[in-house]
XYZ file of C-alpha atoms in Angstrom:
335
model
C 0.000 0.000 0.000
C 2.783 2.386 0.859
C 4.584 1.579 -2.384
C 1.361 2.188 -4.306
C 0.925 5.593 -2.641
C 4.549 6.412 -3.305
C 4.032 5.512 -6.962
C 1.044 7.819 -7.204
C 2.982 10.602 -5.500
C 5.937 10.122 -7.839
C 3.703 10.115 -10.908
C 1.952 13.270 -9.715
C 5.288 14.951 -9.139
C 6.450 14.076 -12.649
C 3.194 15.391 -14.110
C 3.575 18.629 -12.169
C 7.159 19.063 -13.328
C 6.144 18.347 -16.932
C 3.306 20.887 -16.720
C 5.587 23.528 -15.230
C 8.214 22.847 -17.880
C 5.670 23.122 -20.691
C 4.239 26.295 -19.161
C 7.680 27.839 -18.960
C 8.420 26.830 -22.555
C 5.191 28.453 -23.689
C 6.056 31.616 -21.791
C 9.495 31.665 -23.404
C 7.909 31.148 -26.816
C 5.474 34.062 -26.488
C 6.283 36.775 -28.987
C 6.310 40.469 -28.177
C 4.268 43.011 -30.095
C 0.628 43.993 -30.298
C -1.576 44.747 -33.294
C -4.266 47.402 -32.846
C -7.038 47.769 -35.400
C -7.440 51.294 -36.766
C -10.099 53.105 -38.753
C -10.967 51.051 -41.827
C -9.839 52.430 -45.178
C -12.663 54.545 -46.641
C -12.038 53.641 -50.271
C -12.785 50.323 -52.003
C -10.940 47.260 -50.702
C -7.857 46.629 -52.833
C -4.463 45.107 -53.264
C -1.238 46.391 -54.831
C -1.824 50.024 -53.806
C 1.095 52.369 -53.200
C 1.766 54.968 -50.495
C 3.920 57.853 -49.338
C 4.073 59.799 -46.066
C 4.217 63.572 -45.570
C 4.070 64.950 -42.047
C 1.258 63.386 -40.014
C -0.441 61.940 -43.096
C -0.031 58.801 -45.159
C -1.325 58.960 -48.711
C -2.598 55.738 -50.273
C -3.316 55.611 -54.005
C -4.240 53.321 -56.885
C -4.385 49.519 -56.649
C -6.657 46.785 -57.941
C -10.065 45.611 -56.691
C -10.131 42.371 -58.652
C -12.185 44.143 -61.335
C -10.945 47.735 -61.585
C -7.522 49.406 -61.708
C -7.912 52.412 -59.425
C -6.644 56.010 -59.477
C -8.143 57.446 -56.285
C -6.054 59.022 -53.510
C -6.786 58.881 -49.783
C -5.048 60.598 -46.869
C -4.865 58.936 -43.451
C -4.731 61.332 -40.491
C -2.640 59.436 -37.949
C -3.543 61.774 -35.089
C -7.296 61.644 -35.598
C -7.415 58.087 -37.020
C -9.612 58.974 -39.995
C -9.446 59.112 -43.802
C -10.031 61.952 -46.280
C -10.383 61.565 -50.036
C -8.065 63.770 -52.076
C -7.743 64.659 -55.754
C -7.601 61.613 -57.992
C -4.270 60.582 -59.416
C -4.123 61.971 -62.979
C -2.404 59.010 -64.605
C -4.245 55.884 -65.695
C -5.488 53.568 -62.981
C -2.858 51.023 -62.037
C -1.591 48.435 -59.619
C 1.930 47.646 -58.386
C 3.110 51.256 -58.807
C 6.051 52.694 -56.868
C 6.264 55.861 -54.789
C 8.243 58.041 -52.406
C 8.020 61.406 -50.659
C 10.634 64.075 -51.300
C 10.757 67.656 -50.009
C 7.134 67.591 -48.789
C 5.710 66.292 -52.047
C 4.630 62.816 -53.027
C 5.620 60.983 -56.204
C 4.036 57.999 -57.944
C 5.083 56.194 -61.104
C 5.483 52.876 -62.899
C 2.947 50.059 -62.442
C 0.573 47.990 -64.551
C -2.814 49.044 -65.969
C -4.123 45.632 -66.955
C -2.612 45.841 -70.432
C 0.637 47.789 -70.284
C 3.679 48.124 -68.083
C 4.124 51.817 -67.276
C 6.937 54.356 -66.824
C 5.036 57.642 -66.420
C 5.677 59.653 -63.278
C 3.680 62.235 -61.266
C 4.055 64.649 -58.362
C 1.397 65.329 -55.722
C 1.428 68.633 -53.800
C -0.587 68.345 -50.575
C -0.553 72.126 -50.046
C -2.973 72.638 -52.955
C -4.192 69.046 -53.428
C -2.986 68.862 -57.029
C -1.065 66.555 -59.338
C 1.560 67.425 -61.967
C 3.049 65.074 -64.529
C 6.845 64.929 -64.397
C 9.571 63.483 -66.603
C 9.029 59.816 -67.321
C 11.131 57.327 -65.433
C 14.405 56.829 -67.288
C 14.482 53.065 -67.045
C 12.215 50.579 -68.787
C 8.480 50.490 -68.152
C 7.886 48.095 -65.267
C 5.835 47.142 -62.240
C 6.505 45.670 -58.768
C 9.587 47.890 -58.315
C 10.664 49.489 -55.035
C 10.594 53.221 -54.355
C 12.189 54.966 -51.391
C 13.753 58.162 -50.125
C 16.824 58.112 -47.890
C 19.136 60.932 -46.920
C 17.155 63.401 -49.013
C 17.615 61.351 -52.188
C 14.863 59.376 -53.903
C 15.057 56.192 -55.952
C 13.167 53.632 -58.026
C 14.700 50.242 -58.720
C 14.255 46.514 -59.391
C 10.884 45.280 -60.694
C 9.665 43.433 -63.770
C 9.527 44.630 -67.398
C 9.223 41.165 -68.951
C 12.595 40.494 -67.367
C 13.482 40.595 -63.682
C 15.496 43.735 -62.889
C 18.129 45.042 -60.455
C 18.892 48.559 -61.755
C 18.353 51.744 -59.711
C 17.683 55.340 -60.736
C 17.825 58.496 -58.619
C 15.318 61.301 -59.135
C 16.388 64.954 -58.866
C 13.281 67.025 -58.139
C 15.055 70.325 -58.837
C 16.175 69.296 -62.320
C 13.167 66.986 -62.840
C 15.517 64.317 -64.139
C 16.557 60.712 -63.546
C 20.113 59.375 -63.247
C 21.205 55.746 -63.367
C 23.114 54.994 -60.159
C 25.075 52.074 -58.791
C 23.116 48.870 -58.637
C 23.737 46.115 -56.147
C 25.429 42.791 -56.861
C 22.503 40.701 -55.678
C 19.980 38.880 -57.814
C 17.367 40.517 -59.994
C 13.878 40.581 -58.476
C 10.389 41.976 -58.305
C 8.043 42.474 -55.329
C 10.860 43.224 -52.888
C 10.437 45.683 -50.022
C 12.554 48.512 -48.572
C 12.613 50.158 -45.149
C 14.784 53.124 -44.106
C 16.736 53.525 -40.861
C 19.010 56.492 -40.095
C 19.207 57.602 -43.737
C 20.128 54.140 -44.993
C 17.832 51.930 -47.028
C 17.491 48.183 -46.487
C 16.345 46.002 -49.391
C 14.880 42.603 -48.537
C 12.890 39.703 -49.984
C 11.376 39.492 -53.470
C 11.162 36.811 -56.141
C 13.037 35.880 -59.322
C 11.726 33.142 -61.611
C 9.655 31.586 -58.818
C 12.608 31.601 -56.394
C 12.339 33.671 -53.209
C 15.439 35.790 -52.665
C 17.376 35.376 -49.423
C 20.058 38.050 -49.785
C 19.745 41.298 -47.814
C 21.301 44.673 -48.674
C 22.032 48.055 -47.092
C 22.247 51.146 -49.293
C 24.055 54.316 -48.179
C 23.007 57.282 -50.371
C 25.847 59.411 -48.965
C 28.397 57.178 -50.688
C 26.133 55.561 -53.301
C 27.226 52.114 -52.136
C 25.461 48.825 -51.446
C 26.678 46.514 -48.681
C 25.529 42.933 -48.366
C 24.329 42.058 -44.891
C 23.660 38.617 -43.426
C 21.323 36.548 -45.539
C 17.743 36.147 -44.353
C 17.482 32.597 -45.714
C 18.775 29.847 -43.425
C 19.245 27.608 -46.473
C 21.796 29.821 -48.237
C 24.630 29.523 -45.720
C 26.377 26.915 -43.612
C 26.591 29.360 -40.707
C 23.580 28.549 -38.544
C 24.827 30.527 -35.566
C 22.633 33.512 -36.372
C 19.722 32.427 -38.553
C 18.731 28.823 -37.871
C 15.154 29.863 -37.088
C 14.756 32.523 -39.757
C 11.606 32.333 -41.869
C 11.807 35.761 -43.489
C 12.089 35.001 -47.217
C 8.916 35.870 -49.114
C 7.561 38.108 -51.873
C 4.854 40.792 -51.925
C 5.658 41.725 -48.325
C 5.410 45.190 -46.770
C 7.741 46.995 -44.395
C 8.181 49.983 -42.098
C 10.672 51.181 -39.468
C 10.377 52.432 -35.888
C 12.840 53.395 -33.159
C 15.868 52.467 -35.242
C 14.493 49.009 -36.123
C 13.049 47.671 -39.366
C 10.022 45.405 -39.834
C 9.026 43.082 -42.681
C 5.455 41.796 -42.523
C 3.081 39.684 -44.583
C 3.480 38.370 -48.087
C 2.163 35.416 -50.026
C 0.316 33.152 -47.551
C 2.270 34.683 -44.644
C 1.195 36.862 -41.699
C 4.411 36.828 -39.667
C 6.471 39.909 -38.868
C 10.232 40.052 -38.317
C 12.199 42.856 -36.660
C 15.663 43.867 -37.873
C 18.344 45.497 -35.725
C 21.014 47.192 -37.882
C 23.437 47.348 -34.944
C 23.595 43.572 -34.594
C 22.514 42.659 -38.146
C 20.063 40.182 -36.569
C 16.332 39.512 -36.882
C 13.747 38.609 -34.212
C 10.237 37.325 -34.831
C 7.392 39.341 -33.311
C 3.658 38.721 -32.854
C 2.069 37.911 -36.219
C -0.697 40.060 -37.639
C -3.983 39.554 -35.780
C -5.972 40.158 -38.968
C -6.253 37.870 -41.973
C -3.229 36.564 -43.835
C -2.652 38.696 -46.929
C -0.372 39.636 -49.778
C 0.135 42.875 -51.772
C -0.675 45.061 -48.752
C 0.675 48.512 -47.834
C 3.066 49.340 -44.996
C 4.402 52.732 -43.889
C 5.740 54.728 -40.945
C 4.202 57.941 -39.623
C 6.105 59.719 -36.846
C 7.764 56.522 -35.635
C 4.532 54.516 -35.780
C 4.177 51.493 -38.069
C 0.998 50.759 -40.045
C -0.098 47.873 -42.280
C -3.303 47.656 -44.311
C -5.290 46.545 -47.374
C -4.104 43.591 -49.501
C -5.788 40.369 -50.549
C -5.847 36.613 -50.176
C -6.935 34.863 -53.343
C -9.928 36.799 -54.667
C -10.796 38.340 -51.274
C -9.722 41.980 -50.943
C -9.294 43.840 -47.647
C -9.937 47.373 -46.399
C -8.820 46.932 -42.776
C -5.934 48.890 -41.234
C -3.617 47.962 -38.354
C -0.963 49.603 -36.213
C 1.883 47.514 -34.803
C 3.172 48.312 -31.307
C 6.402 46.321 -30.847
C 6.923 47.050 -27.141
C 3.492 45.859 -26.005
C 2.315 42.335 -25.250
C -0.348 40.931 -27.519
C -3.857 41.881 -26.405
C -6.753 40.212 -28.226
C -9.286 42.477 -26.522
C -8.176 45.860 -27.915
C -9.562 45.436 -31.421
């Protein structure tokens, strides 16, 4: 009888230890970051829109509803959490365009209108809510390129013109002209994403001939040089000391930056988000998007706040908007 009781006690103790161990593992595995739902986008649900940020406002334009290539423009007031419709984009409706903000004006160009790849280019002036056509992009007509501004210089590059591309052009708004600049020695690609930290641009992800790209690059506009950073694909290196758990490679992702850190989120059949630290050249996974998995969404930063919205999965198109708060714990009850 005593042995039987001892056996029960021992079994109970093992069960308790196992439960505690599993509980601790789960606690260790919890990811930081909280997604907060914001005011839904006022325009039609869409994918493959483009955006730029000026002051407290993000401007979201164009995109595709599954039936229509759009040319509307909407401004998101980040302080009031509401949307205002602005003057329609004066080019043809399009998806997969590229954009940037430069000297308090927004610029949109490139893209696809359902028939043609495009290279036209336009400036938006928020002070008078008007558009002006500018000099066409100097490279080939294309879509799914990246656009960014870093260190007061603005660029379009990569994309698809019938061929996958890796060239980059700088735009001079004073001369209204484009100049071919140094490319990077990585692979050609479309549907990559770029975030900017401390006046340096970071190019990640994308696809080339059905292969997701695992190289990762830093661009310094002050010296016009590209530097290869640690790969984001654990399968492209024998050094597993830093990236054995990485699952960052993807296409059609979005990105933004906050507090000196970069974030890549979403993509084809993916809702995870990864945080990049340029000081350590390392990535950490954060809490995945609380909304639906999506591709071809929009991401941007307003005053050190990161937002992610729109996109699609299959033939379902979204109009929801989210803010990511990396320093908070996930809270399912705040949406």
